[in-house]
């Protein structure tokens, strides 16, 4: 291991974990965006995968254990310290009907998460350095899939509405920001319309590989 390499932590949900809705399994290490990013950046960086299916910004899920990003971020950062860049891509699960959260509520959850990460001062190599990625919105087709019962109603609208709110949080807290949907070609698999396609994993990794050397 190169002790001078910069450490990047990729903190997210199933779209960071690499859920493959075509197979209901997981994309391989040759397909997931954090792994592709590591290959593209090369040995000057250590890219750490911290994706968990179902993870939220800050909400405790009444059906499943351990999914609050707010509760997990401190031990996660301390596990990988010293950290040079934290990438957060969350928000998709927060739109689930059972949380009854407005877009403003979800943005507040992100704000709490980012603030806690910033204040985990002992984990950073230097100053806190965070990239907030607004995930691509859920697409209308989800209403015709089995995931509708899990997600409930209003998911498309909420997932679209959080994007500018996430940008505002990032700007106010001094973070970098990327709107994933702005990357040409980004889209969801047409099996549930809320998980990244294989091509989208590659496109996200390529965009991040262009962006990261300028911020970390």
mmCIF file with all atom_site columns, N, CA, C and O in Angstrom, residues 45-84:
data_model
loop_
_atom_site.group_PDB
_atom_site.id
_atom_site.type_symbol
_atom_site.label_atom_id
_atom_site.label_alt_id
_atom_site.label_comp_id
_atom_site.label_asym_id
_atom_site.label_entity_id
_atom_site.label_seq_id
_atom_site.pdbx_PDB_ins_code
_atom_site.Cartn_x
_atom_site.Cartn_y
_atom_site.Cartn_z
_atom_site.occupancy
_atom_site.B_iso_or_equiv
_atom_site.pdbx_formal_charge
_atom_site.auth_seq_id
_atom_site.auth_comp_id
_atom_site.auth_asym_id
_atom_site.auth_atom_id
_atom_site.pdbx_PDB_model_num
ATOM 1   N N  . UNK A 1 45 ? -4.685  7.132  -5.553 1.00 0.00 ? 45 UNK A N  1
ATOM 2   C CA . UNK A 1 45 ? -5.887  7.208  -4.732 1.00 0.00 ? 45 UNK A CA 1
ATOM 3   C C  . UNK A 1 45 ? -6.283  5.816  -4.228 1.00 0.00 ? 45 UNK A C  1
ATOM 4   O O  . UNK A 1 45 ? -6.125  4.812  -4.926 1.00 0.00 ? 45 UNK A O  1
ATOM 5   N N  . UNK A 1 46 ? -6.824  5.785  -3.019 1.00 0.00 ? 46 UNK A N  1
ATOM 6   C CA . UNK A 1 46 ? -7.458  4.596  -2.462 1.00 0.00 ? 46 UNK A CA 1
ATOM 7   C C  . UNK A 1 46 ? -8.953  4.869  -2.382 1.00 0.00 ? 46 UNK A C  1
ATOM 8   O O  . UNK A 1 46 ? -9.376  5.767  -1.655 1.00 0.00 ? 46 UNK A O  1
ATOM 9   N N  . UNK A 1 47 ? -9.745  4.140  -3.143 1.00 0.00 ? 47 UNK A N  1
ATOM 10  C CA . UNK A 1 47 ? -11.189 4.358  -3.191 1.00 0.00 ? 47 UNK A CA 1
ATOM 11  C C  . UNK A 1 47 ? -11.869 3.290  -2.352 1.00 0.00 ? 47 UNK A C  1
ATOM 12  O O  . UNK A 1 47 ? -11.727 2.092  -2.619 1.00 0.00 ? 47 UNK A O  1
ATOM 13  N N  . UNK A 1 48 ? -12.608 3.712  -1.328 1.00 0.00 ? 48 UNK A N  1
ATOM 14  C CA . UNK A 1 48 ? -13.256 2.802  -0.397 1.00 0.00 ? 48 UNK A CA 1
ATOM 15  C C  . UNK A 1 48 ? -14.760 2.779  -0.651 1.00 0.00 ? 48 UNK A C  1
ATOM 16  O O  . UNK A 1 48 ? -15.426 3.822  -0.623 1.00 0.00 ? 48 UNK A O  1
ATOM 17  N N  . UNK A 1 49 ? -15.305 1.587  -0.874 1.00 0.00 ? 49 UNK A N  1
ATOM 18  C CA . UNK A 1 49 ? -16.743 1.415  -1.091 1.00 0.00 ? 49 UNK A CA 1
ATOM 19  C C  . UNK A 1 49 ? -17.469 1.361  0.246  1.00 0.00 ? 49 UNK A C  1
ATOM 20  O O  . UNK A 1 49 ? -17.150 0.526  1.090  1.00 0.00 ? 49 UNK A O  1
ATOM 21  N N  . UNK A 1 50 ? -18.453 2.218  0.419  1.00 0.00 ? 50 UNK A N  1
ATOM 22  C CA . UNK A 1 50 ? -19.299 2.210  1.615  1.00 0.00 ? 50 UNK A CA 1
ATOM 23  C C  . UNK A 1 50 ? -20.756 2.405  1.195  1.00 0.00 ? 50 UNK A C  1
ATOM 24  O O  . UNK A 1 50 ? -21.420 3.357  1.597  1.00 0.00 ? 50 UNK A O  1
ATOM 25  N N  . UNK A 1 51 ? -21.239 1.500  0.350  1.00 0.00 ? 51 UNK A N  1
ATOM 26  C CA . UNK A 1 51 ? -22.632 1.534  -0.081 1.00 0.00 ? 51 UNK A CA 1
ATOM 27  C C  . UNK A 1 51 ? -23.447 0.496  0.661  1.00 0.00 ? 51 UNK A C  1
ATOM 28  O O  . UNK A 1 51 ? -22.990 -0.628 0.878  1.00 0.00 ? 51 UNK A O  1
ATOM 29  N N  . UNK A 1 52 ? -24.653 0.860  1.050  1.00 0.00 ? 52 UNK A N  1
ATOM 30  C CA . UNK A 1 52 ? -25.565 -0.048 1.763  1.00 0.00 ? 52 UNK A CA 1
ATOM 31  C C  . UNK A 1 52 ? -26.965 0.122  1.202  1.00 0.00 ? 52 UNK A C  1
ATOM 32  O O  . UNK A 1 52 ? -27.524 1.229  1.228  1.00 0.00 ? 52 UNK A O  1
ATOM 33  N N  . UNK A 1 53 ? -27.533 -0.959 0.709  1.00 0.00 ? 53 UNK A N  1
ATOM 34  C CA . UNK A 1 53 ? -28.885 -0.886 0.147  1.00 0.00 ? 53 UNK A CA 1
ATOM 35  C C  . UNK A 1 53 ? -29.879 -0.423 1.205  1.00 0.00 ? 53 UNK A C  1
ATOM 36  O O  . UNK A 1 53 ? -29.886 -0.919 2.334  1.00 0.00 ? 53 UNK A O  1
ATOM 37  N N  . UNK A 1 54 ? -30.720 0.547  0.825  1.00 0.00 ? 54 UNK A N  1
ATOM 38  C CA . UNK A 1 54 ? -31.733 1.064  1.734  1.00 0.00 ? 54 UNK A CA 1
ATOM 39  C C  . UNK A 1 54 ? -31.289 2.228  2.587  1.00 0.00 ? 54 UNK A C  1
ATOM 40  O O  . UNK A 1 54 ? -32.112 2.821  3.292  1.00 0.00 ? 54 UNK A O  1
ATOM 41  N N  . UNK A 1 55 ? -30.008 2.597  2.535  1.00 0.00 ? 55 UNK A N  1
ATOM 42  C CA . UNK A 1 55 ? -29.508 3.670  3.413  1.00 0.00 ? 55 UNK A CA 1
ATOM 43  C C  . UNK A 1 55 ? -30.190 5.001  3.101  1.00 0.00 ? 55 UNK A C  1
ATOM 44  O O  . UNK A 1 55 ? -30.451 5.344  1.947  1.00 0.00 ? 55 UNK A O  1
ATOM 45  N N  . UNK A 1 56 ? -30.482 5.754  4.148  1.00 0.00 ? 56 UNK A N  1
ATOM 46  C CA . UNK A 1 56 ? -31.068 7.089  4.047  1.00 0.00 ? 56 UNK A CA 1
ATOM 47  C C  . UNK A 1 56 ? -30.051 8.130  4.505  1.00 0.00 ? 56 UNK A C  1
ATOM 48  O O  . UNK A 1 56 ? -28.995 7.786  5.047  1.00 0.00 ? 56 UNK A O  1
ATOM 49  N N  . UNK A 1 57 ? -30.400 9.389  4.346  1.00 0.00 ? 57 UNK A N  1
ATOM 50  C CA . UNK A 1 57 ? -29.534 10.441 4.872  1.00 0.00 ? 57 UNK A CA 1
ATOM 51  C C  . UNK A 1 57 ? -29.517 10.401 6.392  1.00 0.00 ? 57 UNK A C  1
ATOM 52  O O  . UNK A 1 57 ? -28.451 10.423 7.022  1.00 0.00 ? 57 UNK A O  1
ATOM 53  N N  . UNK A 1 58 ? -30.709 10.339 7.002  1.00 0.00 ? 58 UNK A N  1
ATOM 54  C CA . UNK A 1 58 ? -30.760 10.397 8.472  1.00 0.00 ? 58 UNK A CA 1
ATOM 55  C C  . UNK A 1 58 ? -31.932 9.653  9.088  1.00 0.00 ? 58 UNK A C  1
ATOM 56  O O  . UNK A 1 58 ? -32.010 9.553  10.308 1.00 0.00 ? 58 UNK A O  1
ATOM 57  N N  . UNK A 1 59 ? -32.841 9.129  8.275  1.00 0.00 ? 59 UNK A N  1
ATOM 58  C CA . UNK A 1 59 ? -34.038 8.489  8.825  1.00 0.00 ? 59 UNK A CA 1
ATOM 59  C C  . UNK A 1 59 ? -33.761 7.060  9.279  1.00 0.00 ? 59 UNK A C  1
ATOM 60  O O  . UNK A 1 59 ? -33.110 6.289  8.565  1.00 0.00 ? 59 UNK A O  1
ATOM 61  N N  . UNK A 1 60 ? -34.272 6.702  10.457 1.00 0.00 ? 60 UNK A N  1
ATOM 62  C CA . UNK A 1 60 ? -34.241 5.318  10.918 1.00 0.00 ? 60 UNK A CA 1
ATOM 63  C C  . UNK A 1 60 ? -35.420 4.587  10.283 1.00 0.00 ? 60 UNK A C  1
ATOM 64  O O  . UNK A 1 60 ? -36.569 5.018  10.398 1.00 0.00 ? 60 UNK A O  1
ATOM 65  N N  . UNK A 1 61 ? -35.138 3.495  9.598  1.00 0.00 ? 61 UNK A N  1
ATOM 66  C CA . UNK A 1 61 ? -36.179 2.745  8.907  1.00 0.00 ? 61 UNK A CA 1
ATOM 67  C C  . UNK A 1 61 ? -36.907 1.846  9.906  1.00 0.00 ? 61 UNK A C  1
ATOM 68  O O  . UNK A 1 61 ? -36.267 1.075  10.623 1.00 0.00 ? 61 UNK A O  1
ATOM 69  N N  . UNK A 1 62 ? -38.255 1.924  9.980  1.00 0.00 ? 62 UNK A N  1
ATOM 70  C CA . UNK A 1 62 ? -38.985 1.094  10.937 1.00 0.00 ? 62 UNK A CA 1
ATOM 71  C C  . UNK A 1 62 ? -39.007 -0.384 10.563 1.00 0.00 ? 62 UNK A C  1
ATOM 72  O O  . UNK A 1 62 ? -39.381 -1.217 11.394 1.00 0.00 ? 62 UNK A O  1
ATOM 73  N N  . UNK A 1 63 ? -38.619 -0.720 9.331  1.00 0.00 ? 63 UNK A N  1
ATOM 74  C CA . UNK A 1 63 ? -38.668 -2.112 8.885  1.00 0.00 ? 63 UNK A CA 1
ATOM 75  C C  . UNK A 1 63 ? -37.304 -2.800 8.866  1.00 0.00 ? 63 UNK A C  1
ATOM 76  O O  . UNK A 1 63 ? -37.245 -4.031 8.956  1.00 0.00 ? 63 UNK A O  1
ATOM 77  N N  . UNK A 1 64 ? -36.227 -2.017 8.741  1.00 0.00 ? 64 UNK A N  1
ATOM 78  C CA . UNK A 1 64 ? -34.899 -2.612 8.598  1.00 0.00 ? 64 UNK A CA 1
ATOM 79  C C  . UNK A 1 64 ? -33.908 -1.891 9.506  1.00 0.00 ? 64 UNK A C  1
ATOM 80  O O  . UNK A 1 64 ? -34.026 -0.697 9.756  1.00 0.00 ? 64 UNK A O  1
ATOM 81  N N  . UNK A 1 65 ? -32.912 -2.624 9.946  1.00 0.00 ? 65 UNK A N  1
ATOM 82  C CA . UNK A 1 65 ? -31.959 -2.109 10.930 1.00 0.00 ? 65 UNK A CA 1
ATOM 83  C C  . UNK A 1 65 ? -30.757 -1.432 10.278 1.00 0.00 ? 65 UNK A C  1
ATOM 84  O O  . UNK A 1 65 ? -30.276 -1.860 9.232  1.00 0.00 ? 65 UNK A O  1
ATOM 85  N N  . UNK A 1 66 ? -30.292 -0.356 10.912 1.00 0.00 ? 66 UNK A N  1
ATOM 86  C CA . UNK A 1 66 ? -28.991 0.204  10.594 1.00 0.00 ? 66 UNK A CA 1
ATOM 87  C C  . UNK A 1 66 ? -28.878 0.984  9.308  1.00 0.00 ? 66 UNK A C  1
ATOM 88  O O  . UNK A 1 66 ? -27.798 1.046  8.714  1.00 0.00 ? 66 UNK A O  1
ATOM 89  N N  . UNK A 1 67 ? -29.963 1.615  8.853  1.00 0.00 ? 67 UNK A N  1
ATOM 90  C CA . UNK A 1 67 ? -29.946 2.264  7.547  1.00 0.00 ? 67 UNK A CA 1
ATOM 91  C C  . UNK A 1 67 ? -29.787 3.780  7.587  1.00 0.00 ? 67 UNK A C  1
ATOM 92  O O  . UNK A 1 67 ? -29.756 4.424  6.546  1.00 0.00 ? 67 UNK A O  1
ATOM 93  N N  . UNK A 1 68 ? -29.673 4.364  8.761  1.00 0.00 ? 68 UNK A N  1
ATOM 94  C CA . UNK A 1 68 ? -29.484 5.809  8.859  1.00 0.00 ? 68 UNK A CA 1
ATOM 95  C C  . UNK A 1 68 ? -28.039 6.180  8.560  1.00 0.00 ? 68 UNK A C  1
ATOM 96  O O  . UNK A 1 68 ? -27.109 5.768  9.271  1.00 0.00 ? 68 UNK A O  1
ATOM 97  N N  . UNK A 1 69 ? -27.845 6.983  7.528  1.00 0.00 ? 69 UNK A N  1
ATOM 98  C CA . UNK A 1 69 ? -26.511 7.463  7.221  1.00 0.00 ? 69 UNK A CA 1
ATOM 99  C C  . UNK A 1 69 ? -25.941 8.319  8.335  1.00 0.00 ? 69 UNK A C  1
ATOM 100 O O  . UNK A 1 69 ? -24.740 8.270  8.614  1.00 0.00 ? 69 UNK A O  1
ATOM 101 N N  . UNK A 1 70 ? -26.794 9.094  8.980  1.00 0.00 ? 70 UNK A N  1
ATOM 102 C CA . UNK A 1 70 ? -26.367 9.957  10.082 1.00 0.00 ? 70 UNK A CA 1
ATOM 103 C C  . UNK A 1 70 ? -25.740 9.135  11.200 1.00 0.00 ? 70 UNK A C  1
ATOM 104 O O  . UNK A 1 70 ? -24.723 9.518  11.786 1.00 0.00 ? 70 UNK A O  1
ATOM 105 N N  . UNK A 1 71 ? -26.341 7.979  11.509 1.00 0.00 ? 71 UNK A N  1
ATOM 106 C CA . UNK A 1 71 ? -25.822 7.126  12.573 1.00 0.00 ? 71 UNK A CA 1
ATOM 107 C C  . UNK A 1 71 ? -24.528 6.423  12.171 1.00 0.00 ? 71 UNK A C  1
ATOM 108 O O  . UNK A 1 71 ? -23.708 6.079  13.026 1.00 0.00 ? 71 UNK A O  1
ATOM 109 N N  . UNK A 1 72 ? -24.334 6.216  10.871 1.00 0.00 ? 72 UNK A N  1
ATOM 110 C CA . UNK A 1 72 ? -23.193 5.417  10.406 1.00 0.00 ? 72 UNK A CA 1
ATOM 111 C C  . UNK A 1 72 ? -21.965 6.224  10.029 1.00 0.00 ? 72 UNK A C  1
ATOM 112 O O  . UNK A 1 72 ? -20.861 5.670  9.933  1.00 0.00 ? 72 UNK A O  1
ATOM 113 N N  . UNK A 1 73 ? -22.118 7.532  9.794  1.00 0.00 ? 73 UNK A N  1
ATOM 114 C CA . UNK A 1 73 ? -21.037 8.278  9.161  1.00 0.00 ? 73 UNK A CA 1
ATOM 115 C C  . UNK A 1 73 ? -19.797 8.400  10.044 1.00 0.00 ? 73 UNK A C  1
ATOM 116 O O  . UNK A 1 73 ? -18.659 8.318  9.549  1.00 0.00 ? 73 UNK A O  1
ATOM 117 N N  . UNK A 1 74 ? -19.956 8.564  11.346 1.00 0.00 ? 74 UNK A N  1
ATOM 118 C CA . UNK A 1 74 ? -18.780 8.709  12.215 1.00 0.00 ? 74 UNK A CA 1
ATOM 119 C C  . UNK A 1 74 ? -17.918 7.453  12.212 1.00 0.00 ? 74 UNK A C  1
ATOM 120 O O  . UNK A 1 74 ? -16.709 7.525  11.923 1.00 0.00 ? 74 UNK A O  1
ATOM 121 N N  . UNK A 1 75 ? -18.487 6.269  12.518 1.00 0.00 ? 75 UNK A N  1
ATOM 122 C CA . UNK A 1 75 ? -17.634 5.074  12.475 1.00 0.00 ? 75 UNK A CA 1
ATOM 123 C C  . UNK A 1 75 ? -17.085 4.777  11.083 1.00 0.00 ? 75 UNK A C  1
ATOM 124 O O  . UNK A 1 75 ? -15.983 4.239  10.948 1.00 0.00 ? 75 UNK A O  1
ATOM 125 N N  . UNK A 1 76 ? -17.831 5.125  10.057 1.00 0.00 ? 76 UNK A N  1
ATOM 126 C CA . UNK A 1 76 ? -17.353 4.909  8.689  1.00 0.00 ? 76 UNK A CA 1
ATOM 127 C C  . UNK A 1 76 ? -16.106 5.745  8.419  1.00 0.00 ? 76 UNK A C  1
ATOM 128 O O  . UNK A 1 76 ? -15.091 5.226  7.930  1.00 0.00 ? 76 UNK A O  1
ATOM 129 N N  . UNK A 1 77 ? -16.163 7.021  8.718  1.00 0.00 ? 77 UNK A N  1
ATOM 130 C CA . UNK A 1 77 ? -15.010 7.887  8.490  1.00 0.00 ? 77 UNK A CA 1
ATOM 131 C C  . UNK A 1 77 ? -13.822 7.464  9.340  1.00 0.00 ? 77 UNK A C  1
ATOM 132 O O  . UNK A 1 77 ? -12.674 7.457  8.872  1.00 0.00 ? 77 UNK A O  1
ATOM 133 N N  . UNK A 1 78 ? -14.083 7.083  10.587 1.00 0.00 ? 78 UNK A N  1
ATOM 134 C CA . UNK A 1 78 ? -12.988 6.677  11.469 1.00 0.00 ? 78 UNK A CA 1
ATOM 135 C C  . UNK A 1 78 ? -12.363 5.361  11.006 1.00 0.00 ? 78 UNK A C  1
ATOM 136 O O  . UNK A 1 78 ? -11.175 5.125  11.215 1.00 0.00 ? 78 UNK A O  1
ATOM 137 N N  . UNK A 1 79 ? -13.154 4.514  10.377 1.00 0.00 ? 79 UNK A N  1
ATOM 138 C CA . UNK A 1 79 ? -12.617 3.259  9.841  1.00 0.00 ? 79 UNK A CA 1
ATOM 139 C C  . UNK A 1 79 ? -11.571 3.523  8.767  1.00 0.00 ? 79 UNK A C  1
ATOM 140 O O  . UNK A 1 79 ? -10.570 2.796  8.671  1.00 0.00 ? 79 UNK A O  1
ATOM 141 N N  . UNK A 1 80 ? -11.774 4.553  7.986  1.00 0.00 ? 80 UNK A N  1
ATOM 142 C CA . UNK A 1 80 ? -10.918 4.795  6.823  1.00 0.00 ? 80 UNK A CA 1
ATOM 143 C C  . UNK A 1 80 ? -9.964  5.975  7.009  1.00 0.00 ? 80 UNK A C  1
ATOM 144 O O  . UNK A 1 80 ? -9.298  6.364  6.054  1.00 0.00 ? 80 UNK A O  1
ATOM 145 N N  . UNK A 1 81 ? -9.897  6.542  8.205  1.00 0.00 ? 81 UNK A N  1
ATOM 146 C CA . UNK A 1 81 ? -9.040  7.709  8.389  1.00 0.00 ? 81 UNK A CA 1
ATOM 147 C C  . UNK A 1 81 ? -7.567  7.367  8.151  1.00 0.00 ? 81 UNK A C  1
ATOM 148 O O  . UNK A 1 81 ? -7.157  6.235  8.373  1.00 0.00 ? 81 UNK A O  1
ATOM 149 N N  . UNK A 1 82 ? -6.796  8.345  7.639  1.00 0.00 ? 82 UNK A N  1
ATOM 150 C CA . UNK A 1 82 ? -7.189  9.715  7.323  1.00 0.00 ? 82 UNK A CA 1
ATOM 151 C C  . UNK A 1 82 ? -7.876  9.799  5.950  1.00 0.00 ? 82 UNK A C  1
ATOM 152 O O  . UNK A 1 82 ? -7.418  9.215  4.973  1.00 0.00 ? 82 UNK A O  1
ATOM 153 N N  . UNK A 1 83 ? -8.969  10.544 5.909  1.00 0.00 ? 83 UNK A N  1
ATOM 154 C CA . UNK A 1 83 ? -9.794  10.672 4.709  1.00 0.00 ? 83 UNK A CA 1
ATOM 155 C C  . UNK A 1 83 ? -9.478  11.989 4.006  1.00 0.00 ? 83 UNK A C  1
ATOM 156 O O  . UNK A 1 83 ? -9.378  13.034 4.660  1.00 0.00 ? 83 UNK A O  1
ATOM 157 N N  . UNK A 1 84 ? -9.333  11.932 2.701  1.00 0.00 ? 84 UNK A N  1
ATOM 158 C CA . UNK A 1 84 ? -9.071  13.134 1.912  1.00 0.00 ? 84 UNK A CA 1
ATOM 159 C C  . UNK A 1 84 ? -10.315 13.649 1.194  1.00 0.00 ? 84 UNK A C  1
ATOM 160 O O  . UNK A 1 84 ? -10.413 14.841 0.913  1.00 0.00 ? 84 UNK A O  1
#
